[in-house]
Amino acid sequence: MRILIFLLPLFALFLNIFGLMRLIPMYLTIPLLFITIYMSVYFYFDRKKFKGFRKRLPH
């Protein structure tokens, strides 16, 4: 999962470069790049969130 967080934005960046060369339509590559960067930042910072203390079960 960690590798995927870093590989998807790189793949979207290369697709965006192809879009800048007019090989792929830009209206497809720009939203894809934005979504992958947004999701990678979201998943990266979501892991470090404090999730509270565990509730102890009575014995």
mmCIF file of C-alpha atoms in Angstrom:
data_model
loop_
_atom_site.group_PDB
_atom_site.id
_atom_site.type_symbol
_atom_site.label_atom_id
_atom_site.label_comp_id
_atom_site.label_asym_id
_atom_site.label_seq_id
_atom_site.Cartn_x
_atom_site.Cartn_y
_atom_site.Cartn_z
ATOM 1 C CA MET A 1 0.000 0.000 0.000
ATOM 2 C CA ARG A 2 2.847 2.403 0.801
ATOM 3 C CA ILE A 3 4.450 1.783 -2.573
ATOM 4 C CA LEU A 4 1.148 2.419 -4.307
ATOM 5 C CA ILE A 5 0.799 5.775 -2.531
ATOM 6 C CA PHE A 6 4.035 6.929 -4.186
ATOM 7 C CA LEU A 7 3.727 5.185 -7.554
ATOM 8 C CA LEU A 8 0.255 6.392 -8.521
ATOM 9 C CA PRO A 9 1.121 10.124 -8.411
ATOM 10 C CA LEU A 10 4.275 9.442 -10.434
ATOM 11 C CA PHE A 11 2.240 7.559 -13.026
ATOM 12 C CA ALA A 12 -0.303 10.390 -13.124
ATOM 13 C CA LEU A 13 2.531 12.903 -13.510
ATOM 14 C CA PHE A 14 3.883 11.036 -16.540
ATOM 15 C CA LEU A 15 0.387 10.914 -18.003
ATOM 16 C CA ASN A 16 0.115 14.656 -17.428
ATOM 17 C CA ILE A 17 3.399 15.176 -19.286
ATOM 18 C CA PHE A 18 1.919 13.211 -22.189
ATOM 19 C CA GLY A 19 -1.093 15.480 -21.936
ATOM 20 C CA LEU A 20 1.157 18.540 -22.165
ATOM 21 C CA MET A 21 2.624 17.040 -25.348
ATOM 22 C CA ARG A 22 -0.977 16.666 -26.591
ATOM 23 C CA LEU A 23 -0.761 12.873 -26.826
ATOM 24 C CA ILE A 24 -3.543 12.391 -24.244
ATOM 25 C CA PRO A 25 -6.373 14.885 -23.639
ATOM 26 C CA MET A 26 -5.612 17.290 -20.796
ATOM 27 C CA TYR A 27 -9.156 17.107 -19.421
ATOM 28 C CA LEU A 28 -8.407 13.484 -18.497
ATOM 29 C CA THR A 29 -4.902 13.887 -17.108
ATOM 30 C CA ILE A 30 -5.343 16.952 -14.872
ATOM 31 C CA PRO A 31 -8.208 15.529 -12.738
ATOM 32 C CA LEU A 32 -6.370 12.201 -12.508
ATOM 33 C CA LEU A 33 -3.232 13.962 -11.249
ATOM 34 C CA PHE A 34 -5.222 16.007 -8.733
ATOM 35 C CA ILE A 35 -7.109 12.959 -7.411
ATOM 36 C CA THR A 36 -3.976 10.840 -7.011
ATOM 37 C CA ILE A 37 -2.064 13.611 -5.208
ATOM 38 C CA TYR A 38 -5.058 14.288 -2.955
ATOM 39 C CA MET A 39 -5.519 10.603 -2.089
ATOM 40 C CA SER A 40 -1.807 10.026 -1.449
ATOM 41 C CA VAL A 41 -1.623 13.014 0.930
ATOM 42 C CA TYR A 42 -4.838 11.881 2.634
ATOM 43 C CA PHE A 43 -3.618 8.311 3.174
ATOM 44 C CA TYR A 44 -0.154 9.458 4.272
ATOM 45 C CA PHE A 45 -1.493 11.734 7.010
ATOM 46 C CA ASP A 46 -4.377 9.439 7.971
ATOM 47 C CA ARG A 47 -1.944 6.795 9.236
ATOM 48 C CA LYS A 48 -0.434 9.144 11.813
ATOM 49 C CA LYS A 49 -3.726 10.179 13.371
ATOM 50 C CA PHE A 50 -4.341 9.449 17.046
ATOM 51 C CA LYS A 51 -7.149 6.902 17.274
ATOM 52 C CA GLY A 52 -7.740 7.010 21.010
ATOM 53 C CA PHE A 53 -6.995 4.715 23.872
ATOM 54 C CA ARG A 54 -8.179 1.137 23.823
ATOM 55 C CA LYS A 55 -11.104 0.325 26.029
ATOM 56 C CA ARG A 56 -10.240 -2.357 28.575
ATOM 57 C CA LEU A 57 -12.649 -5.236 28.813
ATOM 58 C CA PRO A 58 -13.712 -6.261 32.330
ATOM 59 C CA HIS A 59 -12.411 -9.646 33.450
#
